[in-house]
Amino acid sequence: MIGVLLINLGGAENQAELKQFYRRMFLDKHIIPAPYFFRNLLSLYISKTRFKTGWIRYEMIGGTPIKKDTQALVVALQSKLGNEYLVKEAYSYSNPLITETIDYFSKKNITNIIAVPLYPQASITTTSSVVADIDKIKKTHQQLKTTVLPEFFENNHFISFWTDLITKHISDNKLNKPLLIFSAHSIPLACIKKGDTYQQSIEKSAKLIAEKCNLNFCVSYQSGLNKKTWIGPETPETIESLINKGTKEIVLIPISFIGENLETLYDLDRIIVPNAQNNNSTKVSRVRIPAIHPKFLQLIEQMVKID
């Protein structure tokens, strides 16, 4: 039997979990590229001071759907792959952690594991962190053969996944020929200077999808911590510029995500889109991401079986 491990960022389901989530995230050197002493102090500070504000946002969106949707993906993929595979989920900063799920596979005598980071465009801040965690685990589980699958932003199933969602959104909202804004989560400029290909991959996948939709597009970034030190342009400023130029229909696509989360349900739906709709005649809307989509299931099934 082959183990398939779907890896996502994670999310909190109560305040205690949110404190732990912040603690783990900001202790990760792939998120904060600084000495351990500094990361340790920063993660302690953030986990104790930011969790209340953060939890208010979680409550406003009805709680993060990341775990529920990832679990639904596990069930759907298990059904497609059959009994030759055992599909489980793990998270970088929430339980079950990657270590815990690999331990589970090991206890089941499953030594061949295919890890699938659910990040379309690889980055130091996401995929590299997953690879580092698995490399660390290999040192204590030397009998395991663990393969980490690559980014998939150019895969035809991924392009079709977004094309289908965009086409349906345009039809459902009776839009004519909107301009597409591919809004990706920002990352520190320091990562790009270190050779991170994330921004290039975002722009390439946006181009491929827009071409298949036969629509004009641009790329912007959201949810960055610092305007001067994180990649841009920022999504709110991009929308404002397009509105000022007379653009009448704008559709936002959260291109760096494969499921709903705090950045889509709060940052986009509660802040960015409502602010853009105030006092102007431009229609601004956002494509939603279903928990399960046949094209995305086909993508993962193809990647796993090719490996």
XYZ file of C-alpha atoms in Angstrom:
307
model
C 0.000 0.000 0.000
C 1.118 3.547 -0.776
C 0.471 6.433 1.605
C -0.706 9.732 0.113
C -0.225 12.732 2.374
C -2.114 15.938 1.499
C -0.350 18.842 3.215
C -1.919 22.221 3.875
C -1.043 25.215 6.021
C -3.559 24.523 8.755
C -6.018 26.597 10.714
C -7.384 27.070 14.194
C -10.738 25.875 15.500
C -10.519 27.657 18.871
C -8.426 30.365 20.557
C -5.957 27.928 22.099
C -5.284 26.383 18.691
C -4.831 29.842 17.166
C -2.148 30.685 19.746
C -0.356 27.440 18.903
C -0.786 28.096 15.168
C 0.878 31.529 15.468
C 3.603 30.103 17.681
C 4.513 27.388 15.156
C 4.246 29.616 12.093
C 6.426 32.468 13.306
C 8.972 30.053 14.736
C 9.484 28.603 11.244
C 12.675 29.956 9.659
C 11.028 29.742 6.237
C 8.487 32.328 7.389
C 10.846 34.450 9.487
C 14.396 34.138 8.075
C 16.130 35.164 11.287
C 18.162 33.466 14.069
C 16.265 31.077 16.351
C 16.572 33.409 19.376
C 14.755 36.193 17.520
C 12.130 33.851 16.024
C 11.457 32.345 19.417
C 10.839 35.723 21.040
C 8.769 36.983 18.103
C 6.594 33.873 17.942
C 5.961 34.034 21.688
C 5.025 37.708 21.434
C 2.713 37.272 18.439
C 1.040 34.160 19.831
C 0.208 36.006 23.056
C -0.812 39.378 21.592
C -2.374 38.711 18.166
C -4.565 35.716 18.806
C -7.554 37.691 20.179
C -7.710 39.983 17.150
C -7.093 37.031 14.883
C -9.850 35.020 16.534
C -12.379 37.827 15.973
C -11.685 37.505 12.234
C -12.084 33.731 12.390
C -15.456 34.196 14.112
C -16.560 36.711 11.465
C -16.097 34.112 8.707
C -17.675 31.318 10.743
C -14.348 29.608 11.385
C -11.719 28.531 8.901
C -12.887 25.854 6.440
C -9.330 24.636 5.717
C -9.456 21.474 7.818
C -13.019 20.538 6.881
C -12.334 21.061 3.168
C -8.991 19.217 3.289
C -10.682 16.278 5.001
C -13.385 16.288 2.299
C -10.628 16.228 -0.320
C -9.026 13.252 1.439
C -12.314 11.298 1.322
C -12.932 12.139 -2.352
C -9.377 11.285 -3.394
C -9.451 8.022 -1.425
C -12.556 7.025 -3.368
C -10.819 7.726 -6.696
C -7.502 6.035 -5.854
C -8.947 2.864 -4.343
C -7.509 0.316 -1.908
C -3.932 0.462 -3.197
C -3.562 3.837 -1.481
C -4.242 5.266 1.956
C -4.928 9.014 1.866
C -4.427 11.203 4.937
C -4.004 14.905 5.671
C -1.427 16.860 7.654
C -0.717 20.509 8.362
C 2.411 22.576 8.768
C 1.159 24.496 11.804
C -1.942 22.649 13.064
C -2.743 19.147 14.263
C -2.278 16.614 12.845
C 1.232 17.792 12.056
C 3.258 16.248 9.240
C 5.295 14.273 11.781
C 2.158 12.837 13.386
C 0.634 11.606 10.130
C 3.888 10.069 8.908
C 4.148 8.286 12.273
C 0.632 6.954 11.621
C 1.704 5.618 8.209
C 4.782 4.040 9.772
C 2.682 2.229 12.403
C 0.535 0.875 9.570
C 3.740 -0.476 7.946
C 3.299 1.901 5.005
C 6.827 2.802 3.959
C 6.170 4.374 0.550
C 4.675 7.838 1.047
C 3.798 10.454 -1.569
C 3.535 13.938 -0.050
C 1.369 16.458 -1.924
C 1.874 20.084 -0.809
C -1.408 21.819 -1.688
C 0.386 24.920 -2.963
C 0.086 25.420 -6.749
C 3.120 27.713 -6.898
C 6.087 26.609 -4.780
C 7.656 29.099 -2.388
C 10.309 29.163 0.299
C 7.504 30.122 2.709
C 5.364 27.061 1.964
C 6.736 24.153 -0.076
C 10.324 24.565 1.133
C 9.071 24.427 4.707
C 7.235 21.166 3.955
C 10.342 19.653 2.331
C 12.449 20.664 5.344
C 9.978 19.023 7.745
C 9.973 15.780 5.743
C 13.775 15.743 5.429
C 13.954 16.030 9.215
C 11.506 13.149 9.641
C 13.529 10.934 7.279
C 16.438 11.025 9.719
C 14.387 9.125 12.303
C 12.350 7.044 9.814
C 15.112 5.763 7.568
C 12.992 2.879 6.274
C 10.547 5.286 4.640
C 10.609 6.235 0.985
C 9.027 9.676 0.922
C 8.493 11.634 -2.295
C 7.387 15.279 -2.303
C 5.454 16.134 -5.465
C 6.351 19.390 -7.275
C 4.289 22.531 -7.864
C 1.458 22.122 -10.350
C 0.552 25.629 -11.581
C 1.151 24.659 -15.250
C -0.782 21.398 -15.127
C -3.653 21.324 -17.638
C -6.079 20.138 -14.957
C -5.156 23.122 -12.769
C -5.689 25.536 -15.664
C -9.032 23.870 -16.473
C -10.007 23.944 -12.777
C -9.741 27.739 -12.699
C -11.125 28.236 -16.197
C -14.283 26.318 -15.258
C -14.733 28.323 -12.053
C -14.202 31.673 -13.787
C -16.524 30.829 -16.681
C -19.278 29.733 -14.293
C -18.803 32.855 -12.144
C -19.132 35.132 -15.179
C -22.287 33.311 -16.315
C -23.890 33.227 -12.844
C -23.242 36.947 -12.301
C -24.336 37.932 -15.832
C -21.049 39.652 -16.588
C -19.976 40.541 -20.097
C -16.204 40.639 -20.517
C -14.654 41.391 -17.128
C -11.022 42.126 -16.427
C -9.476 39.390 -14.287
C -7.313 40.244 -11.293
C -5.306 37.263 -10.118
C -4.795 38.090 -6.450
C -2.066 36.009 -4.810
C -0.865 35.965 -1.220
C 2.168 38.232 -0.920
C 5.543 37.026 0.361
C 8.646 38.948 1.534
C 10.823 40.506 -1.162
C 13.762 38.908 0.658
C 12.525 35.498 -0.518
C 12.551 36.640 -4.160
C 16.106 37.911 -3.737
C 17.058 34.433 -2.491
C 15.788 32.893 -5.709
C 12.163 32.138 -4.800
C 10.280 31.481 -8.078
C 6.829 32.059 -6.548
C 6.173 35.408 -8.253
C 7.222 34.095 -11.668
C 4.946 31.084 -11.236
C 1.991 33.241 -10.186
C 2.370 35.413 -13.273
C 2.771 32.424 -15.591
C -0.259 30.562 -14.265
C -2.343 33.772 -14.443
C -1.369 34.203 -18.093
C -2.230 30.605 -18.970
C -5.657 30.807 -17.326
C -6.518 34.237 -18.767
C -5.541 33.088 -22.256
C -7.810 30.055 -21.963
C -10.636 32.345 -20.786
C -9.815 34.834 -23.576
C -9.924 37.738 -21.107
C -7.589 40.592 -20.167
C -5.890 40.265 -16.807
C -3.398 41.630 -14.308
C -1.672 40.203 -11.216
C -1.681 41.701 -7.728
C -0.909 40.595 -4.186
C -2.824 40.611 -0.914
C -2.441 39.987 2.815
C 1.184 41.165 2.977
C 2.580 42.294 6.311
C 4.630 45.234 5.043
C 3.981 47.220 1.877
C 7.642 48.190 1.465
C 9.222 44.800 2.065
C 6.624 42.416 0.576
C 5.909 41.904 -3.123
C 3.250 43.959 -4.878
C 1.338 45.681 -6.355
C -1.311 45.398 -3.673
C -4.762 44.233 -4.700
C -6.747 47.219 -3.285
C -4.505 49.708 -5.107
C -4.769 47.693 -8.328
C -8.572 47.708 -8.141
C -8.639 51.456 -7.440
C -6.372 52.158 -10.413
C -8.566 50.081 -12.748
C -11.746 51.778 -11.521
C -10.167 55.200 -12.102
C -9.365 54.110 -15.676
C -13.015 53.273 -16.277
C -13.002 49.471 -15.952
C -16.633 48.400 -15.454
C -16.295 44.726 -14.489
C -13.581 43.210 -12.308
C -13.367 39.591 -11.198
C -10.885 38.564 -8.491
C -9.266 35.125 -8.617
C -7.341 33.930 -5.503
C -4.791 32.137 -7.684
C -2.418 30.971 -4.937
C -5.096 29.037 -3.025
C -6.934 25.793 -3.780
C -9.518 26.285 -1.019
C -11.239 28.957 1.029
C -9.439 30.392 4.052
C -9.073 33.527 6.165
C -7.390 35.411 3.311
C -10.245 34.764 0.897
C -13.240 34.906 3.244
C -12.034 37.858 5.332
C -9.359 39.818 3.430
C -11.100 39.601 0.050
C -14.786 39.160 0.876
C -15.078 41.392 3.935
C -12.480 44.078 3.253
C -11.191 44.354 -0.307
C -14.340 43.671 -2.363
C -16.772 45.734 -0.202
C -14.365 48.700 -0.150
C -14.030 48.521 -3.936
C -17.799 48.494 -4.399
C -18.353 51.677 -2.408
C -19.341 54.787 -4.368
C -18.641 53.534 -7.889
C -20.490 51.812 -10.693
C -17.832 49.129 -11.289
C -18.932 45.561 -10.591
C -16.287 43.883 -8.412
C -16.731 40.217 -7.496
C -14.675 37.224 -6.420
C -14.564 33.651 -7.693
C -15.252 31.213 -4.879
C -13.376 27.927 -4.509
C -15.373 24.718 -3.929
C -14.078 22.135 -1.481
C -14.234 19.462 -4.189
C -13.911 19.976 -7.935
C -13.535 17.123 -10.459
C -10.678 18.809 -12.338
C -8.682 19.289 -9.132
C -9.284 15.682 -8.109
C -8.064 14.568 -11.530
C -4.965 16.710 -11.055
C -3.960 15.069 -7.772
C -4.852 11.579 -9.006
C -2.692 12.122 -12.104
C 0.269 13.430 -10.091
C 0.128 10.577 -7.583
C -0.166 7.828 -10.210
C 2.545 9.292 -12.443
C 4.916 9.223 -9.495
